[in-house]
């Protein structure tokens, strides 16, 4: 069953009923100011750091679901009847309702009693404010007088403190109201130089800033006393819970409409000039006023919206494809790169499943996310790489997470996730292939953000590999540390304490448990380093890495092959994990994907056997399961993986992030049908028709789909912020469609289904537009390239001479 449809021409998903199985959300903002917005206008906003600079309050796991957001109330002043044009929070029936989630904006429209409302929410590019652009239309035959009330609830900045420290926080709230603008200035009197503001383009008939005055005793957002009575109280918050609510009165003749603009924003003053007049306690608004005036102007609002649309056209124009499969086209051309940008901006911090107060930016996550957005915003990818490298430790290891506001490593979680540093090599290589900006390797970057420890990024990368080499276990395989990519395979935790964090508990010395997955990842990363060293003319270093690659490969072949698939790990006792000898957890997806991607065992045909085993034992109609059989009880020696009930999350869920590794592996051995079949199984658009089972948004990937062992097999969770976005993008664009940046040019090497006659694509690479036509001439994947009409050897379209901006590529495959 569907709850809407894709409008590909407008690059929107259109939700046609408000009661989706879960709130279906979107993100606004592109630089520092971000907002989450659901299909019924729920959600919250923050500046840079979802925990430390939270503008509006949102209660997770709340009842009714998804209460709290950016609300408007329309009140018929003749009858006293009122409703929410976004359905929530009043939830009165609407005669028509649509929510159009687009790229960086959301438009919610509805009609009730012949009164239409349309609210367009967006953040202008690079601005620290959001616009609610509301239009009310009277379709009645007579005039209509209405009251329009807005409502947001301010968070007292630190979202964690805001939801725990009530003995203080119920006393600190402060606001100012000036003209049609409500200012939230809690703690501005002391060490905060920032404040929030909520402006309205119309003159006010009144306002409220104290929540209890607005709602009335024991009332909720669905039935505010002030809205019910049509009479604001002009309350000024003093402690308790500051809110912002404007009241405007509007009269519309038959067929008339009115546009009202609201701005919700963040502003920072210089500390020494934050009060006006100096010495007072009044916010200095001189710097902010021009911004407010600008965006309350309808012409400026339209211009800002157009520039948002143009920005996305440019970003998406870098890779566009036309195939015979609509799910592929839609995800590649619109939604997958969009999700990649969102994961780039937010890492794993703020979604409807991530509370914004828990995690900072993950080291491994952010490096992998980069693979999906580097082609769109290379300059920002560069910054991100340098930020990440600056949190590396001198040992070569890395802080598992860092805080976006301070860019400092997070001590509470620390390091010792032994896969972490290797991902930095992959992200840097991806950046270099995309941009050829070799200067990044010479950038001086500190360790642990400590001044005086700076070394070129190139040295950091060498330490990444060295970190693994310094930590080999009894079988010559990399030691796993706290965990590798699978955060829940905690082979050194041995946690018995109720409530202890698996992420930070280590009870064993970590000298035995080894990871075959890290071995595969190491080989993949070390091969990148060999290529880089050779390009830089460092032949001795390249040979050194080749030797280490061979020794790790040999260890995998000797101790990491289980007979029909790659083993997952050795535990603290030196026993196999992910082997046919195990009772549960006999085969895992991760090493099959990673080892084949790294090219291990290709010559010996092990790759094909491993992938056939995946197909036989792990593949399901809803995607490829993480491991089988699921763990049915808690294993002290395995940790969190066995803490989940069977079929969920890392315990035999369909962990979507690892699925594209298998897709890529399938292309490595030339099986395009199989690769694309797996691609479609988790492709959100291809799952739209089963939205009532899938439950999450049909336009973005979710981290997890419940596995075969779960009660709700096929139900997704944790949408939006997941490495699934980047890896699926890489799998489909670079490996299945086969258009891949390399140091010397653009490789065109599609491994597509046999029944595809071909496809066409446009890829802007290093400033040159490649127009690519792929034509199938036979069933195989051999390529003949014709560039600008001339046949060339190999599968690489080289970078043309300076000044040439367009290259036409014809690829014949067969
Ligand atoms: C989740 C993992 C996550 C880890 C770190 C675990 O509870 O299952 O998916 O990576 O927490 O936050
Ligand atoms: C989610 C985490 O963000 C990621 O770092 C990890 O690799 C996966 N879960 C698998 O555990």
Short mmCIF file of N, CA and C and ligand atoms in Angstrom, two decimals, residues 348 354 359 362 364-365 368 400 419-420 423 484-489 503 590 626 649-650 655 657 661 703 721-723, ligand 2:
data_model
loop_
_atom_site.label_atom_id
_atom_site.label_comp_id
_atom_site.label_asym_id
_atom_site.label_seq_id
_atom_site.Cartn_x
_atom_site.Cartn_y
_atom_site.Cartn_z
N UNK A 348 25.49 11.02 12.17
CA UNK A 348 24.42 10.21 12.77
C UNK A 348 23.76 10.97 13.92
N UNK A 354 17.63 9.23 15.84
CA UNK A 354 18.85 9.69 16.52
C UNK A 354 18.47 11.01 17.18
N UNK A 359 25.15 11.08 19.70
CA UNK A 359 26.41 10.88 19.03
C UNK A 359 26.91 12.13 18.32
N UNK A 362 30.79 10.47 13.58
CA UNK A 362 31.57 9.23 13.65
C UNK A 362 32.75 9.30 12.70
N UNK A 364 34.48 6.62 11.32
CA UNK A 364 34.28 5.73 10.16
C UNK A 364 33.07 6.16 9.34
N UNK A 365 32.04 6.62 10.06
CA UNK A 365 30.82 7.01 9.34
C UNK A 365 31.10 8.18 8.41
N UNK A 368 33.07 7.32 5.32
CA UNK A 368 32.28 6.59 4.32
C UNK A 368 31.23 7.48 3.68
N UNK A 400 36.78 7.70 17.97
CA UNK A 400 35.66 7.10 17.25
C UNK A 400 34.67 8.17 16.80
N UNK A 419 39.01 -0.68 12.95
CA UNK A 419 38.83 -0.39 11.52
C UNK A 419 38.91 1.10 11.22
N UNK A 420 38.66 1.93 12.24
CA UNK A 420 38.46 3.37 12.02
C UNK A 420 39.48 4.03 11.08
N UNK A 423 39.42 3.82 7.04
CA UNK A 423 38.43 4.51 6.21
C UNK A 423 38.94 5.86 5.73
N UNK A 484 34.92 -3.71 14.96
CA UNK A 484 35.23 -3.15 13.64
C UNK A 484 33.96 -2.50 13.12
N UNK A 485 33.75 -2.54 11.80
CA UNK A 485 32.56 -1.88 11.26
C UNK A 485 31.29 -2.28 12.01
N UNK A 486 31.21 -3.53 12.38
CA UNK A 486 30.05 -3.99 13.13
C UNK A 486 30.24 -3.63 14.60
N UNK A 487 29.67 -2.50 14.97
CA UNK A 487 29.84 -1.98 16.34
C UNK A 487 29.40 -2.95 17.41
N UNK A 488 28.62 -3.92 17.01
CA UNK A 488 28.01 -4.81 18.00
C UNK A 488 28.73 -6.14 18.13
N UNK A 489 29.75 -6.36 17.33
CA UNK A 489 30.54 -7.58 17.50
C UNK A 489 31.67 -7.23 18.45
N UNK A 503 29.70 -0.14 23.81
CA UNK A 503 30.64 0.64 23.00
C UNK A 503 31.88 1.03 23.78
N UNK A 590 29.65 -9.25 6.00
CA UNK A 590 30.71 -8.23 5.85
C UNK A 590 32.00 -8.75 5.20
N UNK A 626 22.38 -9.82 7.65
CA UNK A 626 23.75 -9.64 8.16
C UNK A 626 24.44 -10.98 8.46
N UNK A 649 18.35 -5.30 13.85
CA UNK A 649 19.63 -4.61 13.89
C UNK A 649 20.78 -5.59 13.59
N UNK A 650 21.85 -5.48 14.33
CA UNK A 650 23.02 -6.29 14.00
C UNK A 650 22.83 -7.78 14.26
N UNK A 655 20.97 -5.37 7.41
CA UNK A 655 21.68 -4.13 7.70
C UNK A 655 22.09 -3.55 6.36
N UNK A 657 23.51 -1.09 5.00
CA UNK A 657 24.85 -0.56 4.71
C UNK A 657 25.76 -1.61 4.06
N UNK A 661 28.07 -3.64 -0.52
CA UNK A 661 29.39 -4.29 -0.66
C UNK A 661 29.23 -5.58 -1.48
N UNK A 703 18.54 2.38 7.79
CA UNK A 703 19.70 1.60 8.22
C UNK A 703 19.38 0.11 8.21
N UNK A 721 19.83 8.66 8.36
CA UNK A 721 21.26 8.83 8.66
C UNK A 721 21.94 7.47 8.71
N UNK A 722 22.43 7.04 7.59
CA UNK A 722 23.04 5.72 7.52
C UNK A 722 24.06 5.67 6.38
N UNK A 723 25.10 4.91 6.61
CA UNK A 723 26.11 4.71 5.59
C UNK A 723 25.56 4.00 4.36
C1 LIG B 2 25.83 2.21 12.74
C2 LIG B 2 27.09 2.95 12.99
O1 LIG B 2 26.87 4.33 12.79
C3 LIG B 2 28.20 2.47 12.11
O2 LIG B 2 29.39 3.09 12.45
C4 LIG B 2 28.33 0.98 12.20
O3 LIG B 2 29.32 0.58 11.30
C5 LIG B 2 27.03 0.27 11.93
N1 LIG B 2 26.02 0.80 12.79
C6 LIG B 2 27.12 -1.24 12.12
O4 LIG B 2 27.24 -1.56 13.46
#
